[in-house]
Amino acid sequence: MSGNPALEPLVTFVTTDYAGITRGRSIAASSYAPGQQKTVGWVPANMSLTPFDLIADPNPWGSSGDLRLLPDDNAHFNFAIEGSATPLDIIMSDIVELDGKPWVCCPRSFLKQALADLAAETGLTLLASFEHEFQLLGVNWPAAPAFALQAQRRADPFGPALMGALRDAGVAPEVFIPEYGKDQFEITLAPADALASADRAVLLRETVRELCRNRGWHCSFAPKTAVNGVGNGVHIHFSFRDAKGTPSTQDATLPGGVSAVAASFVAGILSHLPALTAFTAPSPISYLRLQPHHWSSSYTWFGDRDREASLRICPVNRVGKADPAKTFNIEYRPADATACPHLALGVIVRAGLEGIRRKLAAPPLFSGDPALLEQSERDALGLQRLPQSLVQALDTLLADKTVCGWFAPVAIETYVGMKRMEIKLAGDAMDDAMCRRYSDIY
Ligand code: GLU
Ligand code: MG
């Protein structure tokens, strides 16, 4: 034998779990072929894993039971990342029982079922896009102003390498932004079918992480990397198509230009939003971010182009040739990257569907500072402060029987049990050290 040892490239079947962490198992890429439904084993108690690598105790699963990861051939991404020895080759997978039925805690199956119910009951399909902010930590670059070209060029060719990798992955990146925070960047992706958008959120996070790792940089998507620093948000944009494929989010004759069905969807989300934050802002430090004047959202608030709103009507661009009806979309802002994208989008769809079922009226639009209003004025506008800690969010979730009813009881038990263990392990000190612990994980 001579020369370099041979590499057997791997394809990894991945799932992104309740902790928002992408995990999986690999087989030789050469032994995988689409359509074969080849699976790998998985363990139920994995879903009780906290971000700190300890399994919640107690948990409903214990040491017994077996599951499979079933790859979705339509969600196969295989592309080179600058500096990696082999391509990143991953397939988004569902967690299934040994007979192939979706497992009760599988977040991706939860999203698929929510989208199927939305389509069956309303004829609507959802387009979505996850917009991510993240920071580079400890890079020791010369300081650069917010949004500045020099902030971007210091990192060059990070932007081009990221855009290139995503393009090769088949994910259309749109805009690369040096953001407001220290060494903070943002990247936006073109809207896609809702399931694909959640898959792409996973892909984006892992691609950024790998690119940075290969350069010896530490990046983080944690909602706060320092208590007084700028937050890293995940803003989830969505719009609708009707059964014929016609854009149906906009109706220029209605308030905010929002169609009646989209307004009911938004009203459904707002009515369950305090409970939803337990899934979309699911770590103790998420609540350092969800504060007034952080442009992150802190009330149940429907706003027309106001970045403090929790649901924001995005602007329609009249420059150029884009069709306004196609670009019109609404953005969910109280989310961050400690959340599983499939679970976050799944609960948004479930809540929106409740709003359509109940034919809820359009929520009032508000712009300004809720703190300057009287309580009675806030009540009239439906402006309710969001939970201010994960403890509160979990209690609010358990008190919202509608939201709990979207899940099997054992799924809620698993989720809340894991999160309460995480809170215990994290401790009470909401300080920079806590932000650093989360920055190391996310
Ligand atoms: N960094 C803000 C957040 O935590 C968002 C700022 C923006 O609107 O881009 O959500
Ligand atoms: Mg931003």
Coordinates of C-alpha atoms and ligand atoms in Angstrom, one line a residue:
M1 CA 0.0 0.0 0.0
S2 CA 1.3 3.5 -0.8
G3 CA -0.1 7.0 -0.9
N4 CA -2.7 8.5 1.4
P5 CA -5.2 6.3 3.2
A6 CA -8.5 6.2 1.4
L7 CA -11.4 8.2 2.6
E8 CA -14.9 6.8 2.6
P9 CA -17.1 9.9 2.4
L10 CA -20.1 9.8 4.8
V11 CA -23.7 10.8 4.4
T12 CA -25.3 11.7 7.7
F13 CA -29.0 11.3 8.5
V14 CA -29.8 14.2 10.8
T15 CA -32.6 15.3 13.0
T16 CA -32.8 18.6 14.9
D17 CA -34.2 18.0 18.3
Y18 CA -36.0 19.8 21.1
A19 CA -32.8 21.4 22.2
G20 CA -32.4 22.8 18.7
I21 CA -29.3 20.7 18.2
T22 CA -28.7 18.8 15.0
R23 CA -27.6 15.3 15.6
G24 CA -27.3 12.2 13.5
R25 CA -25.6 9.0 12.4
S26 CA -23.7 8.3 9.2
I27 CA -23.3 5.6 6.6
A28 CA -20.9 5.4 3.7
A29 CA -22.2 7.8 1.0
S30 CA -21.5 5.1 -1.6
S31 CA -24.0 2.8 0.1
Y32 CA -26.9 5.3 0.0
A33 CA -29.3 5.5 -2.9
P34 CA -32.5 7.4 -3.0
G35 CA -35.7 5.4 -2.8
Q36 CA -34.3 2.6 -0.7
Q37 CA -35.6 4.0 2.6
K38 CA -32.4 2.9 4.3
T39 CA -32.5 3.9 8.0
V40 CA -30.2 4.1 11.0
G41 CA -31.1 3.5 14.7
W42 CA -32.0 6.2 17.2
V43 CA -32.8 6.4 20.9
P44 CA -36.0 7.9 22.4
A45 CA -34.2 9.3 25.5
N46 CA -32.1 11.4 23.1
M47 CA -35.0 13.8 23.0
S48 CA -34.6 14.4 26.7
L49 CA -31.0 15.6 26.2
T50 CA -30.4 19.1 27.5
P51 CA -28.0 21.4 25.6
F52 CA -25.6 20.6 28.4
D53 CA -25.3 17.0 27.3
L54 CA -27.1 15.6 30.4
I55 CA -30.3 13.7 29.9
A56 CA -33.2 15.1 31.9
D57 CA -33.9 13.0 35.0
P58 CA -36.6 11.8 35.2
N59 CA -37.7 11.5 31.6
P60 CA -40.5 9.4 30.0
W61 CA -38.1 7.2 28.1
G62 CA -35.4 5.7 30.2
S63 CA -32.9 3.3 28.7
S64 CA -35.3 1.3 26.6
G65 CA -36.9 1.6 23.2
D66 CA -35.7 2.0 19.7
L67 CA -36.4 4.3 16.8
R68 CA -35.1 4.9 13.3
L69 CA -33.9 8.0 11.4
L70 CA -35.7 7.9 8.0
P71 CA -33.9 10.2 5.5
D72 CA -36.1 12.4 3.2
D73 CA -34.6 11.9 -0.2
N74 CA -36.0 15.4 -1.2
A75 CA -33.9 17.0 1.6
H76 CA -30.5 15.7 0.6
F77 CA -27.7 18.4 0.7
N78 CA -24.2 17.5 -0.5
F79 CA -21.8 20.3 -1.1
A80 CA -18.2 21.3 -0.4
I81 CA -17.3 23.8 2.4
E82 CA -14.1 25.7 2.1
G83 CA -11.5 24.0 4.3
S84 CA -13.3 20.7 4.9
A85 CA -11.7 17.5 3.9
T86 CA -14.9 15.9 2.6
P87 CA -18.2 17.5 1.4
L88 CA -20.9 18.2 3.9
D89 CA -23.4 15.5 3.0
I90 CA -26.5 15.4 5.1
I91 CA -30.1 14.3 4.7
M92 CA -32.8 15.7 6.8
S93 CA -34.6 12.8 8.4
D94 CA -37.8 12.0 10.3
I95 CA -37.6 10.1 13.6
V96 CA -39.9 7.0 13.0
E97 CA -41.0 3.9 14.9
L98 CA -39.6 0.6 13.8
D99 CA -42.7 0.2 11.5
G100 CA -42.0 3.6 9.9
K101 CA -44.7 5.6 11.6
P102 CA -43.7 9.1 12.7
W103 CA -42.5 9.1 16.3
V104 CA -44.6 11.1 18.6
C105 CA -41.8 13.6 19.5
C106 CA -40.4 14.1 16.0
P107 CA -40.3 17.8 15.3
R108 CA -40.1 17.5 11.5
S109 CA -43.1 15.2 11.5
F110 CA -44.9 17.7 13.7
L111 CA -44.3 20.4 11.2
K112 CA -45.3 18.2 8.2
Q113 CA -48.6 17.3 9.9
A114 CA -49.3 20.9 10.7
L115 CA -48.7 21.9 7.1
A116 CA -50.9 19.0 5.9
D117 CA -53.7 20.1 8.1
L118 CA -53.4 23.7 7.0
A119 CA -53.6 22.6 3.4
A120 CA -56.5 20.2 3.9
E121 CA -58.6 22.7 5.9
T122 CA -57.9 25.9 4.1
G123 CA -56.3 25.0 0.7
L124 CA -53.3 27.2 1.7
T125 CA -49.7 26.4 1.4
L126 CA -47.0 28.3 3.3
L127 CA -43.8 29.8 2.0
A128 CA -41.3 30.7 4.6
S129 CA -37.7 31.9 5.1
F130 CA -35.6 32.0 8.3
E131 CA -33.4 35.0 8.6
H132 CA -30.5 34.4 11.0
E133 CA -28.2 36.7 12.9
F134 CA -24.9 35.5 14.4
Q135 CA -21.7 36.8 15.8
L136 CA -18.0 35.9 15.5
L137 CA -16.5 35.7 18.9
G138 CA -12.9 36.3 19.9
V139 CA -11.7 37.2 16.4
N140 CA -9.7 40.2 17.7
W141 CA -10.2 42.2 14.5
P142 CA -9.8 46.0 14.5
A143 CA -13.1 47.5 15.5
A144 CA -15.5 48.5 12.7
P145 CA -18.7 50.5 12.7
A146 CA -22.1 48.9 12.5
F147 CA -23.3 47.9 9.0
A148 CA -19.9 49.0 7.6
L149 CA -18.2 47.8 4.5
Q150 CA -15.0 47.5 6.5
A151 CA -16.8 45.2 9.0
Q152 CA -17.6 42.9 6.1
R153 CA -14.2 43.2 4.4
R154 CA -12.3 42.3 7.6
A155 CA -13.9 38.9 7.3
D156 CA -13.4 38.5 3.5
P157 CA -13.8 36.0 1.9
F158 CA -16.2 34.7 4.6
G159 CA -19.2 36.3 2.8
P160 CA -18.4 34.9 -0.6
A161 CA -17.5 31.5 0.8
L162 CA -20.8 31.3 2.7
M163 CA -22.8 32.5 -0.3
G164 CA -21.0 30.0 -2.6
A165 CA -21.5 27.0 -0.2
L166 CA -25.2 27.8 0.1
R167 CA -25.6 28.2 -3.6
D168 CA -23.9 24.8 -4.1
A169 CA -26.2 23.3 -1.5
G170 CA -29.2 24.4 -3.7
V171 CA -30.3 27.0 -1.1
A172 CA -30.7 30.4 -2.6
P173 CA -29.0 32.9 -0.4
E174 CA -30.2 36.5 -0.8
V175 CA -28.4 39.1 1.2
F176 CA -25.3 39.1 3.3
I177 CA -25.2 41.8 6.0
P178 CA -22.6 43.2 8.4
E179 CA -25.1 43.8 11.2
Y180 CA -25.5 46.2 14.0
G181 CA -23.9 44.2 16.8
K182 CA -20.2 43.6 17.5
D183 CA -18.8 41.3 14.8
Q184 CA -22.4 40.4 14.0
F185 CA -23.6 39.2 10.6
E186 CA -26.9 38.2 9.0
I187 CA -27.8 36.2 6.0
T188 CA -31.2 35.9 4.3
L189 CA -32.4 33.1 2.2
A190 CA -35.0 33.1 -0.6
P191 CA -38.5 32.0 0.5
A192 CA -39.2 28.3 0.0
D193 CA -41.8 25.7 0.7
A194 CA -42.3 25.7 4.5
L195 CA -40.8 22.3 5.2
A196 CA -37.8 23.2 3.0
S197 CA -37.4 26.5 4.8
A198 CA -37.0 24.8 8.2
D199 CA -34.5 22.3 6.6
R200 CA -32.6 25.2 5.2
A201 CA -32.4 26.9 8.6
V202 CA -30.6 23.8 9.9
L203 CA -28.4 23.7 6.9
L204 CA -27.5 27.4 7.2
R205 CA -26.5 27.1 10.9
E206 CA -24.3 24.1 10.3
T207 CA -22.7 25.7 7.2
V208 CA -21.8 28.9 9.0
R209 CA -20.5 26.8 12.0
E210 CA -18.3 24.6 9.8
L211 CA -17.0 27.5 7.7
C212 CA -16.0 29.4 10.8
R213 CA -14.5 26.3 12.5
N214 CA -12.4 25.7 9.5
R215 CA -11.0 29.2 9.9
G216 CA -10.3 28.8 13.6
W217 CA -13.1 31.3 14.4
H218 CA -15.8 30.8 17.0
C219 CA -19.3 31.8 15.7
S220 CA -22.4 31.9 17.7
F221 CA -26.2 32.1 17.1
A222 CA -27.0 32.3 20.8
P223 CA -29.7 34.9 21.4
K224 CA -27.3 36.9 23.5
T225 CA -23.5 36.4 23.6
A226 CA -23.2 39.1 26.3
V227 CA -25.9 40.5 28.6
N228 CA -25.5 44.0 27.3
G229 CA -24.7 43.0 23.8
V230 CA -27.0 43.1 20.8
G231 CA -29.3 40.0 20.4
N232 CA -29.0 37.4 17.6
G233 CA -32.5 36.9 16.3
V234 CA -34.1 34.4 14.0
H235 CA -36.9 36.1 12.1
I236 CA -39.3 33.7 10.5
H237 CA -41.0 35.2 7.4
F238 CA -44.1 33.7 5.9
S239 CA -46.6 34.2 3.2
F240 CA -49.4 32.1 1.6
R241 CA -50.4 30.6 -1.7
D242 CA -54.0 29.4 -2.3
A243 CA -54.9 26.0 -3.8
K244 CA -54.3 27.5 -7.3
G245 CA -50.9 28.8 -6.3
T246 CA -52.0 32.4 -6.2
P247 CA -50.3 34.6 -3.6
S248 CA -53.0 35.3 -1.0
T249 CA -51.3 37.2 1.9
Q250 CA -52.1 40.6 0.6
D251 CA -55.3 42.6 0.1
A252 CA -54.6 46.2 -0.5
T253 CA -58.1 47.3 0.6
L254 CA -57.7 46.0 4.2
P255 CA -55.7 47.4 7.1
G256 CA -52.0 46.9 6.7
G257 CA -52.8 45.4 3.3
V258 CA -53.2 42.0 5.0
S259 CA -55.8 39.6 3.5
A260 CA -58.6 38.4 5.8
V261 CA -57.2 34.8 5.9
A262 CA -53.7 36.0 6.7
A263 CA -55.1 38.4 9.4
S264 CA -56.9 35.5 11.1
F265 CA -53.7 33.4 11.0
V266 CA -51.8 36.3 12.6
A267 CA -54.6 36.7 15.2
G268 CA -54.3 33.0 16.0
I269 CA -50.6 33.3 16.6
L270 CA -51.0 36.4 18.8
S271 CA -53.6 34.7 20.9
H272 CA -51.2 31.9 21.8
L273 CA -47.9 33.8 21.5
P274 CA -47.0 33.8 25.2
A275 CA -47.2 30.0 25.2
L276 CA -45.4 29.7 21.8
T277 CA -42.3 31.5 23.1
A278 CA -41.6 28.4 25.2
F279 CA -40.8 26.8 21.8
T280 CA -39.5 29.7 19.7
A281 CA -37.4 31.4 22.5
P282 CA -36.6 28.3 24.4
S283 CA -33.5 29.0 26.5
P284 CA -33.1 31.0 29.7
I285 CA -31.0 33.6 27.9
S286 CA -33.7 34.0 25.2
Y287 CA -35.4 36.3 27.6
L288 CA -32.4 38.6 27.8
R289 CA -33.2 39.3 24.2
L290 CA -37.0 39.6 24.3
Q291 CA -37.0 43.0 26.0
P292 CA -38.4 46.3 25.0
H293 CA -36.2 48.5 22.7
H294 CA -34.2 45.5 21.5
W295 CA -35.9 45.3 18.1
S296 CA -36.7 41.8 19.1
S297 CA -40.3 42.0 20.3
S298 CA -41.6 41.9 23.8
Y299 CA -45.4 42.1 23.6
T300 CA -48.2 40.4 21.7
W301 CA -48.0 43.1 19.0
F302 CA -49.0 43.3 15.4
G303 CA -47.1 46.0 13.6
D304 CA -46.9 47.5 10.2
R305 CA -43.2 47.8 9.5
D306 CA -42.3 48.3 13.1
R307 CA -39.3 46.2 14.3
E308 CA -40.4 46.1 17.9
A309 CA -43.6 44.2 16.9
S310 CA -43.7 40.4 17.4
L311 CA -45.5 40.0 14.1
R312 CA -44.3 42.6 11.6
I313 CA -45.8 43.3 8.2
C314 CA -42.8 43.6 6.0
P315 CA -42.4 46.4 3.5
V316 CA -43.4 45.9 -0.1
N317 CA -40.6 46.9 -2.4
R318 CA -41.9 49.0 -5.3
V319 CA -38.5 49.5 -6.9
G320 CA -37.7 47.1 -9.7
K321 CA -39.9 44.5 -11.3
A322 CA -40.8 42.3 -8.3
D323 CA -44.5 41.5 -8.1
P324 CA -45.7 43.1 -4.8
A325 CA -48.3 40.3 -4.3
K326 CA -45.5 37.7 -4.4
T327 CA -43.1 39.5 -2.0
F328 CA -45.6 40.6 0.6
N329 CA -44.9 38.7 3.8
I330 CA -45.2 38.8 7.5
E331 CA -42.4 38.2 10.0
Y332 CA -42.4 36.4 13.3
R333 CA -39.7 38.0 15.5
P334 CA -39.6 36.3 18.9
A335 CA -37.5 33.4 17.8
D336 CA -33.9 32.5 18.2
A337 CA -31.5 29.8 17.2
T338 CA -31.8 27.8 20.4
A339 CA -35.1 26.7 18.9
C340 CA -35.6 23.8 16.6
P341 CA -36.7 25.4 13.3
H342 CA -39.2 22.6 12.6
L343 CA -40.8 22.9 16.0
A344 CA -40.9 26.7 15.9
L345 CA -42.5 26.8 12.5
G346 CA -44.8 24.0 13.4
V347 CA -46.3 25.8 16.4
I348 CA -46.7 29.0 14.4
V349 CA -48.7 27.1 11.7
R350 CA -50.8 25.3 14.4
A351 CA -51.6 28.7 16.1
G352 CA -52.3 30.4 12.8
L353 CA -54.6 27.5 11.8
E354 CA -56.6 27.9 15.1
G355 CA -57.0 31.6 14.1
I356 CA -58.4 30.7 10.7
R357 CA -60.7 28.0 12.2
R358 CA -62.1 30.6 14.7
K359 CA -62.3 33.2 11.9
L360 CA -60.5 35.6 14.2
A361 CA -60.7 39.3 13.1
A362 CA -57.6 41.2 12.2
P363 CA -55.7 42.3 15.3
P364 CA -55.3 46.1 15.7
L365 CA -52.0 47.5 14.3
F366 CA -49.8 49.4 16.6
S367 CA -46.6 51.4 16.3
G368 CA -44.9 53.2 19.2
D369 CA -43.9 52.4 22.7
P370 CA -46.3 50.2 24.7
A371 CA -44.7 51.4 28.0
L372 CA -46.0 54.9 27.3
L373 CA -49.6 53.7 27.2
E374 CA -52.0 53.2 30.0
Q375 CA -52.8 49.6 30.9
S376 CA -56.3 50.1 29.5
E377 CA -54.9 51.3 26.2
R378 CA -52.6 48.3 26.0
D379 CA -55.5 46.0 26.8
A380 CA -57.6 47.6 24.0
L381 CA -54.7 47.0 21.5
G382 CA -54.2 43.5 22.8
L383 CA -50.6 44.4 23.9
Q384 CA -49.7 41.8 26.5
R385 CA -46.1 41.5 27.8
L386 CA -44.5 38.3 26.6
P387 CA -43.1 35.9 29.3
Q388 CA -40.0 37.4 30.9
S389 CA -38.2 34.1 31.7
L390 CA -38.2 30.6 30.4
V391 CA -39.8 29.5 33.7
Q392 CA -42.7 31.8 33.0
A393 CA -42.9 30.7 29.4
L394 CA -43.1 27.0 30.3
D395 CA -45.8 27.7 32.9
T396 CA -47.7 29.7 30.3
L397 CA -47.4 26.8 27.9
L398 CA -48.8 24.3 30.4
A399 CA -51.7 26.6 31.1
D400 CA -52.6 26.9 27.4
K401 CA -54.6 23.8 26.8
T402 CA -55.0 24.5 23.1
V403 CA -51.3 24.6 22.5
C404 CA -50.6 21.5 24.7
G405 CA -53.4 19.8 22.7
W406 CA -51.4 19.9 19.5
F407 CA -49.0 17.4 21.1
A408 CA -49.3 14.0 22.6
P409 CA -49.0 14.3 26.4
V410 CA -45.7 12.4 26.4
A411 CA -44.2 15.0 24.0
I412 CA -45.1 17.9 26.3
E413 CA -43.8 15.9 29.2
T414 CA -40.5 15.3 27.3
Y415 CA -40.2 18.9 26.2
V416 CA -41.1 20.6 29.5
G417 CA -39.1 18.0 31.5
M418 CA -36.0 18.6 29.4
K419 CA -36.3 22.4 29.6
R420 CA -36.8 22.4 33.3
M421 CA -33.7 20.3 33.7
E422 CA -31.9 22.8 31.4
I423 CA -33.0 25.7 33.7
K424 CA -31.7 23.8 36.7
L425 CA -28.3 23.1 35.0
A426 CA -28.0 26.7 33.8
G427 CA -28.6 28.2 37.2
D428 CA -30.0 31.5 38.1
A429 CA -27.2 33.9 37.2
M430 CA -28.3 35.7 34.0
D431 CA -24.8 37.0 33.5
D432 CA -22.1 37.1 30.8
A433 CA -20.8 33.7 32.0
M434 CA -24.2 32.2 31.2
C435 CA -24.2 33.9 27.8
R436 CA -20.8 32.4 27.2
R437 CA -22.0 28.9 28.1
Y438 CA -24.7 29.2 25.5
S439 CA -22.4 30.8 23.0
D440 CA -20.2 27.7 23.2
I441 CA -23.2 25.4 22.4
Y442 CA -25.1 27.5 19.8
Ligands
GLU1 N1 -30.9 41.9 16.5 C1 -32.4 42.0 16.5 C2 -33.0 40.8 17.2 O1 -32.5 40.3 18.1 C3 -33.0 42.3 15.2 C4 -32.5 43.5 14.5 C5 -33.1 43.6 13.1 O2 -34.2 44.0 13.0 O3 -32.4 43.2 12.1 O4 -34.0 40.3 16.7
MG2 MG -31.2 41.8 11.3

